[in-house]
């Protein structure tokens, strides 16, 4: 069954960041480039916002398909940035 953004849940604000709306999360999860290409291009704020939305989605009875992979790869990207001397995104010149 193909899902539309109407089936995605909206998330309340968390940790002082604006909540990611359901259609924005849907665009990430269905991006044909995948997390390997998309995550390194995000700013730190965008990565935090996405990880928060993914975490909340995974904490529901029926998480969206692909959310687990995006979350795990997002955490890896966050860790790479934390240990990078300049905090730069992995793979971005």
PDB file of N, CA and C in Angstrom:
ATOM      1  N   UNK A   1       0.833  -1.183   0.000  1.00  0.00           N
ATOM      2  CA  UNK A   1       0.000   0.000   0.000  1.00  0.00           C
ATOM      3  C   UNK A   1       0.879   1.248   0.000  1.00  0.00           C
ATOM      4  N   UNK A   2       0.689   2.114  -0.956  1.00  0.00           N
ATOM      5  CA  UNK A   2       1.458   3.346  -1.038  1.00  0.00           C
ATOM      6  C   UNK A   2       0.865   4.381  -0.094  1.00  0.00           C
ATOM      7  N   UNK A   3       1.745   5.038   0.651  1.00  0.00           N
ATOM      8  CA  UNK A   3       1.279   6.024   1.617  1.00  0.00           C
ATOM      9  C   UNK A   3       1.378   7.415   1.027  1.00  0.00           C
ATOM     10  N   UNK A   4       0.525   8.289   1.491  1.00  0.00           N
ATOM     11  CA  UNK A   4       0.572   9.692   1.114  1.00  0.00           C
ATOM     12  C   UNK A   4       0.904  10.502   2.344  1.00  0.00           C
ATOM     13  N   UNK A   5       1.278  11.745   2.135  1.00  0.00           N
ATOM     14  CA  UNK A   5       1.637  12.565   3.293  1.00  0.00           C
ATOM     15  C   UNK A   5       0.462  12.784   4.234  1.00  0.00           C
ATOM     16  N   UNK A   6      -0.751  12.543   3.793  1.00  0.00           N
ATOM     17  CA  UNK A   6      -1.912  12.699   4.666  1.00  0.00           C
ATOM     18  C   UNK A   6      -1.910  11.659   5.782  1.00  0.00           C
ATOM     19  N   UNK A   7      -1.237  10.525   5.563  1.00  0.00           N
ATOM     20  CA  UNK A   7      -1.208   9.479   6.585  1.00  0.00           C
ATOM     21  C   UNK A   7      -0.124   9.711   7.630  1.00  0.00           C
ATOM     22  N   UNK A   8       0.769  10.661   7.408  1.00  0.00           N
ATOM     23  CA  UNK A   8       1.839  10.935   8.357  1.00  0.00           C
ATOM     24  C   UNK A   8       1.321  11.817   9.480  1.00  0.00           C
ATOM     25  N   UNK A   9       1.844  11.605  10.661  1.00  0.00           N
ATOM     26  CA  UNK A   9       1.399  12.346  11.834  1.00  0.00           C
ATOM     27  C   UNK A   9       2.178  13.655  11.977  1.00  0.00           C
ATOM     28  N   UNK A  10       1.521  14.672  12.467  1.00  0.00           N
ATOM     29  CA  UNK A  10       2.203  15.922  12.805  1.00  0.00           C
ATOM     30  C   UNK A  10       2.800  15.763  14.198  1.00  0.00           C
ATOM     31  N   UNK A  11       3.883  16.448  14.456  1.00  0.00           N
ATOM     32  CA  UNK A  11       4.583  16.304  15.718  1.00  0.00           C
ATOM     33  C   UNK A  11       4.584  17.616  16.488  1.00  0.00           C
ATOM     34  N   UNK A  12       4.404  17.551  17.807  1.00  0.00           N
ATOM     35  CA  UNK A  12       4.433  18.768  18.612  1.00  0.00           C
ATOM     36  C   UNK A  12       5.860  19.277  18.775  1.00  0.00           C
ATOM     37  N   UNK A  13       6.013  20.552  19.101  1.00  0.00           N
ATOM     38  CA  UNK A  13       7.354  21.077  19.346  1.00  0.00           C
ATOM     39  C   UNK A  13       8.043  20.323  20.475  1.00  0.00           C
ATOM     40  N   UNK A  14       9.351  20.178  20.358  1.00  0.00           N
ATOM     41  CA  UNK A  14      10.120  19.441  21.364  1.00  0.00           C
ATOM     42  C   UNK A  14      11.494  20.089  21.507  1.00  0.00           C
ATOM     43  N   UNK A  15      11.987  20.199  22.711  1.00  0.00           N
ATOM     44  CA  UNK A  15      13.331  20.703  22.990  1.00  0.00           C
ATOM     45  C   UNK A  15      13.587  22.104  22.434  1.00  0.00           C
ATOM     46  N   UNK A  16      12.572  22.931  22.366  1.00  0.00           N
ATOM     47  CA  UNK A  16      12.754  24.295  21.908  1.00  0.00           C
ATOM     48  C   UNK A  16      12.869  24.462  20.406  1.00  0.00           C
ATOM     49  N   UNK A  17      12.777  23.374  19.649  1.00  0.00           N
ATOM     50  CA  UNK A  17      12.857  23.457  18.192  1.00  0.00           C
ATOM     51  C   UNK A  17      11.447  23.427  17.617  1.00  0.00           C
ATOM     52  N   UNK A  18      11.283  24.058  16.473  1.00  0.00           N
ATOM     53  CA  UNK A  18       9.993  24.002  15.794  1.00  0.00           C
ATOM     54  C   UNK A  18       9.728  22.567  15.354  1.00  0.00           C
ATOM     55  N   UNK A  19       8.491  22.164  15.422  1.00  0.00           N
ATOM     56  CA  UNK A  19       8.130  20.812  15.025  1.00  0.00           C
ATOM     57  C   UNK A  19       8.198  20.669  13.513  1.00  0.00           C
ATOM     58  N   UNK A  20       8.631  19.501  13.073  1.00  0.00           N
ATOM     59  CA  UNK A  20       8.631  19.206  11.651  1.00  0.00           C
ATOM     60  C   UNK A  20       7.231  18.751  11.280  1.00  0.00           C
ATOM     61  N   UNK A  21       6.666  19.346  10.242  1.00  0.00           N
ATOM     62  CA  UNK A  21       5.328  18.924   9.856  1.00  0.00           C
ATOM     63  C   UNK A  21       5.388  17.595   9.102  1.00  0.00           C
ATOM     64  N   UNK A  22       4.243  16.961   9.013  1.00  0.00           N
ATOM     65  CA  UNK A  22       4.180  15.617   8.446  1.00  0.00           C
ATOM     66  C   UNK A  22       4.580  15.583   6.976  1.00  0.00           C
ATOM     67  N   UNK A  23       4.247  16.617   6.221  1.00  0.00           N
ATOM     68  CA  UNK A  23       4.600  16.595   4.807  1.00  0.00           C
ATOM     69  C   UNK A  23       6.106  16.742   4.607  1.00  0.00           C
ATOM     70  N   UNK A  24       6.772  17.474   5.491  1.00  0.00           N
ATOM     71  CA  UNK A  24       8.228  17.612   5.386  1.00  0.00           C
ATOM     72  C   UNK A  24       8.904  16.283   5.720  1.00  0.00           C
ATOM     73  N   UNK A  25       8.429  15.591   6.741  1.00  0.00           N
ATOM     74  CA  UNK A  25       8.979  14.281   7.076  1.00  0.00           C
ATOM     75  C   UNK A  25       8.746  13.315   5.917  1.00  0.00           C
ATOM     76  N   UNK A  26       7.573  13.365   5.329  1.00  0.00           N
ATOM     77  CA  UNK A  26       7.251  12.510   4.185  1.00  0.00           C
ATOM     78  C   UNK A  26       8.226  12.758   3.037  1.00  0.00           C
ATOM     79  N   UNK A  27       8.570  14.021   2.781  1.00  0.00           N
ATOM     80  CA  UNK A  27       9.512  14.335   1.701  1.00  0.00           C
ATOM     81  C   UNK A  27      10.881  13.724   1.968  1.00  0.00           C
ATOM     82  N   UNK A  28      11.319  13.745   3.217  1.00  0.00           N
ATOM     83  CA  UNK A  28      12.597  13.108   3.544  1.00  0.00           C
ATOM     84  C   UNK A  28      12.526  11.602   3.320  1.00  0.00           C
ATOM     85  N   UNK A  29      11.509  10.966   3.866  1.00  0.00           N
ATOM     86  CA  UNK A  29      11.417   9.509   3.803  1.00  0.00           C
ATOM     87  C   UNK A  29      11.236   8.982   2.390  1.00  0.00           C
ATOM     88  N   UNK A  30      10.737   9.800   1.500  1.00  0.00           N
ATOM     89  CA  UNK A  30      10.515   9.359   0.119  1.00  0.00           C
ATOM     90  C   UNK A  30      11.513   9.967  -0.860  1.00  0.00           C
ATOM     91  N   UNK A  31      12.502  10.678  -0.357  1.00  0.00           N
ATOM     92  CA  UNK A  31      13.502  11.289  -1.235  1.00  0.00           C
ATOM     93  C   UNK A  31      14.271  10.177  -1.950  1.00  0.00           C
ATOM     94  N   UNK A  32      14.283  10.181  -3.281  1.00  0.00           N
ATOM     95  CA  UNK A  32      14.948   9.100  -4.018  1.00  0.00           C
ATOM     96  C   UNK A  32      16.458   9.045  -3.804  1.00  0.00           C
ATOM     97  N   UNK A  33      17.063  10.132  -3.312  1.00  0.00           N
ATOM     98  CA  UNK A  33      18.505  10.121  -3.049  1.00  0.00           C
ATOM     99  C   UNK A  33      18.856   9.275  -1.834  1.00  0.00           C
ATOM    100  N   UNK A  34      17.938   9.134  -0.911  1.00  0.00           N
ATOM    101  CA  UNK A  34      18.178   8.340   0.287  1.00  0.00           C
ATOM    102  C   UNK A  34      18.987   9.084   1.331  1.00  0.00           C
ATOM    103  N   UNK A  35      19.049   8.512   2.532  1.00  0.00           N
ATOM    104  CA  UNK A  35      19.730   9.180   3.643  1.00  0.00           C
ATOM    105  C   UNK A  35      21.234   9.356   3.427  1.00  0.00           C
ATOM    106  N   UNK A  36      21.856   8.453   2.668  1.00  0.00           N
ATOM    107  CA  UNK A  36      23.304   8.549   2.434  1.00  0.00           C
ATOM    108  C   UNK A  36      23.680   9.863   1.765  1.00  0.00           C
ATOM    109  N   UNK A  37      22.836  10.331   0.864  1.00  0.00           N
ATOM    110  CA  UNK A  37      23.123  11.579   0.153  1.00  0.00           C
ATOM    111  C   UNK A  37      22.522  12.800   0.828  1.00  0.00           C
ATOM    112  N   UNK A  38      21.354  12.647   1.431  1.00  0.00           N
ATOM    113  CA  UNK A  38      20.635  13.800   1.982  1.00  0.00           C
ATOM    114  C   UNK A  38      21.210  14.262   3.315  1.00  0.00           C
ATOM    115  N   UNK A  39      21.460  13.350   4.229  1.00  0.00           N
ATOM    116  CA  UNK A  39      21.861  13.745   5.587  1.00  0.00           C
ATOM    117  C   UNK A  39      23.109  14.620   5.635  1.00  0.00           C
ATOM    118  N   UNK A  40      24.156  14.327   4.865  1.00  0.00           N
ATOM    119  CA  UNK A  40      25.341  15.195   4.934  1.00  0.00           C
ATOM    120  C   UNK A  40      25.096  16.620   4.441  1.00  0.00           C
ATOM    121  N   UNK A  41      24.031  16.840   3.697  1.00  0.00           N
ATOM    122  CA  UNK A  41      23.764  18.178   3.170  1.00  0.00           C
ATOM    123  C   UNK A  41      22.972  19.052   4.134  1.00  0.00           C
ATOM    124  N   UNK A  42      22.445  18.466   5.209  1.00  0.00           N
ATOM    125  CA  UNK A  42      21.617  19.217   6.155  1.00  0.00           C
ATOM    126  C   UNK A  42      22.467  20.064   7.085  1.00  0.00           C
ATOM    127  N   UNK A  43      21.926  21.203   7.472  1.00  0.00           N
ATOM    128  CA  UNK A  43      22.578  21.990   8.523  1.00  0.00           C
ATOM    129  C   UNK A  43      22.400  21.250   9.840  1.00  0.00           C
ATOM    130  N   UNK A  44      23.132  21.657  10.846  1.00  0.00           N
ATOM    131  CA  UNK A  44      22.989  21.021  12.159  1.00  0.00           C
ATOM    132  C   UNK A  44      21.567  21.155  12.686  1.00  0.00           C
ATOM    133  N   UNK A  45      20.973  22.315  12.513  1.00  0.00           N
ATOM    134  CA  UNK A  45      19.600  22.534  12.966  1.00  0.00           C
ATOM    135  C   UNK A  45      18.605  21.649  12.236  1.00  0.00           C
ATOM    136  N   UNK A  46      18.786  21.501  10.930  1.00  0.00           N
ATOM    137  CA  UNK A  46      17.898  20.641  10.158  1.00  0.00           C
ATOM    138  C   UNK A  46      18.050  19.182  10.574  1.00  0.00           C
ATOM    139  N   UNK A  47      19.284  18.769  10.861  1.00  0.00           N
ATOM    140  CA  UNK A  47      19.528  17.392  11.297  1.00  0.00           C
ATOM    141  C   UNK A  47      18.862  17.132  12.643  1.00  0.00           C
ATOM    142  N   UNK A  48      18.965  18.073  13.565  1.00  0.00           N
ATOM    143  CA  UNK A  48      18.322  17.943  14.873  1.00  0.00           C
ATOM    144  C   UNK A  48      16.805  17.837  14.705  1.00  0.00           C
ATOM    145  N   UNK A  49      16.247  18.692  13.859  1.00  0.00           N
ATOM    146  CA  UNK A  49      14.801  18.692  13.625  1.00  0.00           C
ATOM    147  C   UNK A  49      14.350  17.356  13.031  1.00  0.00           C
ATOM    148  N   UNK A  50      15.101  16.847  12.057  1.00  0.00           N
ATOM    149  CA  UNK A  50      14.755  15.573  11.437  1.00  0.00           C
ATOM    150  C   UNK A  50      14.881  14.428  12.426  1.00  0.00           C
ATOM    151  N   UNK A  51      15.961  14.387  13.191  1.00  0.00           N
ATOM    152  CA  UNK A  51      16.135  13.312  14.177  1.00  0.00           C
ATOM    153  C   UNK A  51      15.024  13.325  15.218  1.00  0.00           C
ATOM    154  N   UNK A  52      14.610  14.501  15.635  1.00  0.00           N
ATOM    155  CA  UNK A  52      13.525  14.606  16.604  1.00  0.00           C
ATOM    156  C   UNK A  52      12.224  14.050  16.020  1.00  0.00           C
ATOM    157  N   UNK A  53      11.912  14.436  14.785  1.00  0.00           N
ATOM    158  CA  UNK A  53      10.687  13.958  14.137  1.00  0.00           C
ATOM    159  C   UNK A  53      10.733  12.446  13.918  1.00  0.00           C
ATOM    160  N   UNK A  54      11.893  11.947  13.506  1.00  0.00           N
ATOM    161  CA  UNK A  54      12.036  10.499  13.300  1.00  0.00           C
ATOM    162  C   UNK A  54      11.890   9.744  14.615  1.00  0.00           C
ATOM    163  N   UNK A  55      12.508  10.251  15.674  1.00  0.00           N
ATOM    164  CA  UNK A  55      12.420   9.608  16.985  1.00  0.00           C
ATOM    165  C   UNK A  55      10.969   9.528  17.446  1.00  0.00           C
ATOM    166  N   UNK A  56      10.259  10.636  17.295  1.00  0.00           N
ATOM    167  CA  UNK A  56       8.853  10.644  17.695  1.00  0.00           C
ATOM    168  C   UNK A  56       8.027   9.686  16.837  1.00  0.00           C
ATOM    169  N   UNK A  57       8.347   9.616  15.551  1.00  0.00           N
ATOM    170  CA  UNK A  57       7.632   8.710  14.666  1.00  0.00           C
ATOM    171  C   UNK A  57       7.893   7.257  15.059  1.00  0.00           C
ATOM    172  N   UNK A  58       9.125   6.955  15.412  1.00  0.00           N
ATOM    173  CA  UNK A  58       9.465   5.583  15.812  1.00  0.00           C
ATOM    174  C   UNK A  58       8.828   5.200  17.146  1.00  0.00           C
ATOM    175  N   UNK A  59       8.412   6.185  17.917  1.00  0.00           N
ATOM    176  CA  UNK A  59       7.780   5.938  19.213  1.00  0.00           C
ATOM    177  C   UNK A  59       6.261   5.790  19.084  1.00  0.00           C
ATOM    178  N   UNK A  60       5.777   5.565  17.881  1.00  0.00           N
ATOM    179  CA  UNK A  60       4.347   5.361  17.648  1.00  0.00           C
ATOM    180  C   UNK A  60       4.090   3.873  17.413  1.00  0.00           C
ATOM    181  N   UNK A  61       2.839   3.440  17.536  1.00  0.00           N
ATOM    182  CA  UNK A  61       2.531   2.022  17.307  1.00  0.00           C
ATOM    183  C   UNK A  61       2.868   1.543  15.887  1.00  0.00           C
ATOM    184  N   UNK A  62       2.776   2.442  14.907  1.00  0.00           N
ATOM    185  CA  UNK A  62       3.057   2.062  13.520  1.00  0.00           C
ATOM    186  C   UNK A  62       3.976   3.091  12.874  1.00  0.00           C
ATOM    187  N   UNK A  63       5.295   2.976  13.127  1.00  0.00           N
ATOM    188  CA  UNK A  63       6.219   3.925  12.508  1.00  0.00           C
ATOM    189  C   UNK A  63       6.193   3.809  10.987  1.00  0.00           C
ATOM    190  N   UNK A  64       6.525   4.906  10.339  1.00  0.00           N
ATOM    191  CA  UNK A  64       6.530   4.937   8.878  1.00  0.00           C
ATOM    192  C   UNK A  64       7.658   4.082   8.331  1.00  0.00           C
ATOM    193  N   UNK A  65       7.436   3.488   7.161  1.00  0.00           N
ATOM    194  CA  UNK A  65       8.437   2.669   6.514  1.00  0.00           C
ATOM    195  C   UNK A  65       9.675   3.512   6.212  1.00  0.00           C
ATOM    196  N   UNK A  66      10.833   3.023   6.579  1.00  0.00           N
ATOM    197  CA  UNK A  66      12.086   3.711   6.324  1.00  0.00           C
ATOM    198  C   UNK A  66      12.552   4.612   7.449  1.00  0.00           C
ATOM    199  N   UNK A  67      11.687   4.907   8.414  1.00  0.00           N
ATOM    200  CA  UNK A  67      12.053   5.831   9.493  1.00  0.00           C
ATOM    201  C   UNK A  67      13.226   5.300  10.318  1.00  0.00           C
ATOM    202  N   UNK A  68      13.270   4.000  10.564  1.00  0.00           N
ATOM    203  CA  UNK A  68      14.350   3.402  11.365  1.00  0.00           C
ATOM    204  C   UNK A  68      15.710   3.611  10.689  1.00  0.00           C
ATOM    205  N   UNK A  69      15.774   3.366   9.391  1.00  0.00           N
ATOM    206  CA  UNK A  69      17.028   3.531   8.652  1.00  0.00           C
ATOM    207  C   UNK A  69      17.461   4.989   8.650  1.00  0.00           C
ATOM    208  N   UNK A  70      16.526   5.886   8.372  1.00  0.00           N
ATOM    209  CA  UNK A  70      16.845   7.315   8.380  1.00  0.00           C
ATOM    210  C   UNK A  70      17.336   7.750   9.759  1.00  0.00           C
ATOM    211  N   UNK A  71      16.683   7.249  10.809  1.00  0.00           N
ATOM    212  CA  UNK A  71      17.083   7.641  12.168  1.00  0.00           C
ATOM    213  C   UNK A  71      18.496   7.147  12.478  1.00  0.00           C
ATOM    214  N   UNK A  72      18.758   5.863  12.201  1.00  0.00           N
ATOM    215  CA  UNK A  72      20.078   5.307  12.500  1.00  0.00           C
ATOM    216  C   UNK A  72      21.184   6.024  11.733  1.00  0.00           C
ATOM    217  N   UNK A  73      20.935   6.299  10.463  1.00  0.00           N
ATOM    218  CA  UNK A  73      21.946   6.992   9.666  1.00  0.00           C
ATOM    219  C   UNK A  73      22.087   8.455  10.099  1.00  0.00           C
ATOM    220  N   UNK A  74      20.992   9.058  10.563  1.00  0.00           N
ATOM    221  CA  UNK A  74      21.057  10.417  11.083  1.00  0.00           C
ATOM    222  C   UNK A  74      21.882  10.502  12.357  1.00  0.00           C
ATOM    223  N   UNK A  75      21.740   9.518  13.219  1.00  0.00           N
ATOM    224  CA  UNK A  75      22.546   9.470  14.440  1.00  0.00           C
ATOM    225  C   UNK A  75      24.020   9.310  14.078  1.00  0.00           C
ATOM    226  N   UNK A  76      24.316   8.454  13.099  1.00  0.00           N
ATOM    227  CA  UNK A  76      25.701   8.290  12.654  1.00  0.00           C
ATOM    228  C   UNK A  76      26.262   9.603  12.117  1.00  0.00           C
ATOM    229  N   UNK A  77      25.468  10.316  11.333  1.00  0.00           N
ATOM    230  CA  UNK A  77      25.906  11.613  10.797  1.00  0.00           C
ATOM    231  C   UNK A  77      26.158  12.602  11.928  1.00  0.00           C
ATOM    232  N   UNK A  78      25.284  12.606  12.917  1.00  0.00           N
ATOM    233  CA  UNK A  78      25.445  13.493  14.064  1.00  0.00           C
ATOM    234  C   UNK A  78      26.736  13.167  14.816  1.00  0.00           C
ATOM    235  N   UNK A  79      27.032  11.892  14.988  1.00  0.00           N
ATOM    236  CA  UNK A  79      28.260  11.475  15.667  1.00  0.00           C
ATOM    237  C   UNK A  79      29.499  11.871  14.869  1.00  0.00           C
ATOM    238  N   UNK A  80      29.450  11.705  13.547  1.00  0.00           N
ATOM    239  CA  UNK A  80      30.582  12.114  12.704  1.00  0.00           C
ATOM    240  C   UNK A  80      30.860  13.605  12.874  1.00  0.00           C
ATOM    241  N   UNK A  81      29.793  14.380  12.908  1.00  0.00           N
ATOM    242  CA  UNK A  81      29.967  15.825  13.065  1.00  0.00           C
ATOM    243  C   UNK A  81      30.517  16.177  14.435  1.00  0.00           C
ATOM    244  N   UNK A  82      30.100  15.435  15.447  1.00  0.00           N
ATOM    245  CA  UNK A  82      30.549  15.720  16.813  1.00  0.00           C
ATOM    246  C   UNK A  82      32.045  15.470  16.980  1.00  0.00           C
ATOM    247  N   UNK A  83      32.599  14.497  16.271  1.00  0.00           N
ATOM    248  CA  UNK A  83      34.013  14.181  16.410  1.00  0.00           C
ATOM    249  C   UNK A  83      34.870  14.891  15.376  1.00  0.00           C
ATOM    250  N   UNK A  84      34.247  15.529  14.397  1.00  0.00           N
ATOM    251  CA  UNK A  84      34.982  16.275  13.375  1.00  0.00           C
ATOM    252  C   UNK A  84      35.539  17.548  14.005  1.00  0.00           C
ATOM    253  N   UNK A  85      36.787  17.881  13.713  1.00  0.00           N
ATOM    254  CA  UNK A  85      37.380  19.080  14.313  1.00  0.00           C
ATOM    255  C   UNK A  85      36.582  20.363  14.067  1.00  0.00           C
ATOM    256  N   UNK A  86      35.983  20.474  12.892  1.00  0.00           N
ATOM    257  CA  UNK A  86      35.239  21.691  12.588  1.00  0.00           C
ATOM    258  C   UNK A  86      33.733  21.483  12.632  1.00  0.00           C
ATOM    259  N   UNK A  87      33.290  20.263  12.985  1.00  0.00           N
ATOM    260  CA  UNK A  87      31.853  19.982  13.061  1.00  0.00           C
ATOM    261  C   UNK A  87      31.185  19.920  11.713  1.00  0.00           C
ATOM    262  N   UNK A  88      31.990  19.791  10.653  1.00  0.00           N
ATOM    263  CA  UNK A  88      31.448  19.799   9.294  1.00  0.00           C
ATOM    264  C   UNK A  88      30.709  18.505   8.992  1.00  0.00           C
ATOM    265  N   UNK A  89      29.780  18.612   8.070  1.00  0.00           N
ATOM    266  CA  UNK A  89      29.036  17.433   7.620  1.00  0.00           C
ATOM    267  C   UNK A  89      29.969  16.497   6.876  1.00  0.00           C
ATOM    268  N   UNK A  90      29.736  15.219   7.040  1.00  0.00           N
ATOM    269  CA  UNK A  90      30.531  14.191   6.368  1.00  0.00           C
ATOM    270  C   UNK A  90      30.242  14.217   4.877  1.00  0.00           C
ATOM    271  N   UNK A  91      31.285  14.232   4.067  1.00  0.00           N
ATOM    272  CA  UNK A  91      31.109  14.143   2.631  1.00  0.00           C
ATOM    273  C   UNK A  91      30.795  15.458   1.935  1.00  0.00           C
ATOM    274  N   UNK A  92      30.764  16.549   2.667  1.00  0.00           N
ATOM    275  CA  UNK A  92      30.453  17.839   2.059  1.00  0.00           C
ATOM    276  C   UNK A  92      31.726  18.671   2.002  1.00  0.00           C
ATOM    277  N   UNK A  93      32.047  19.175   0.828  1.00  0.00           N
ATOM    278  CA  UNK A  93      33.273  19.965   0.667  1.00  0.00           C
ATOM    279  C   UNK A  93      33.057  21.397   1.105  1.00  0.00           C
TER     280      UNK A  93
END
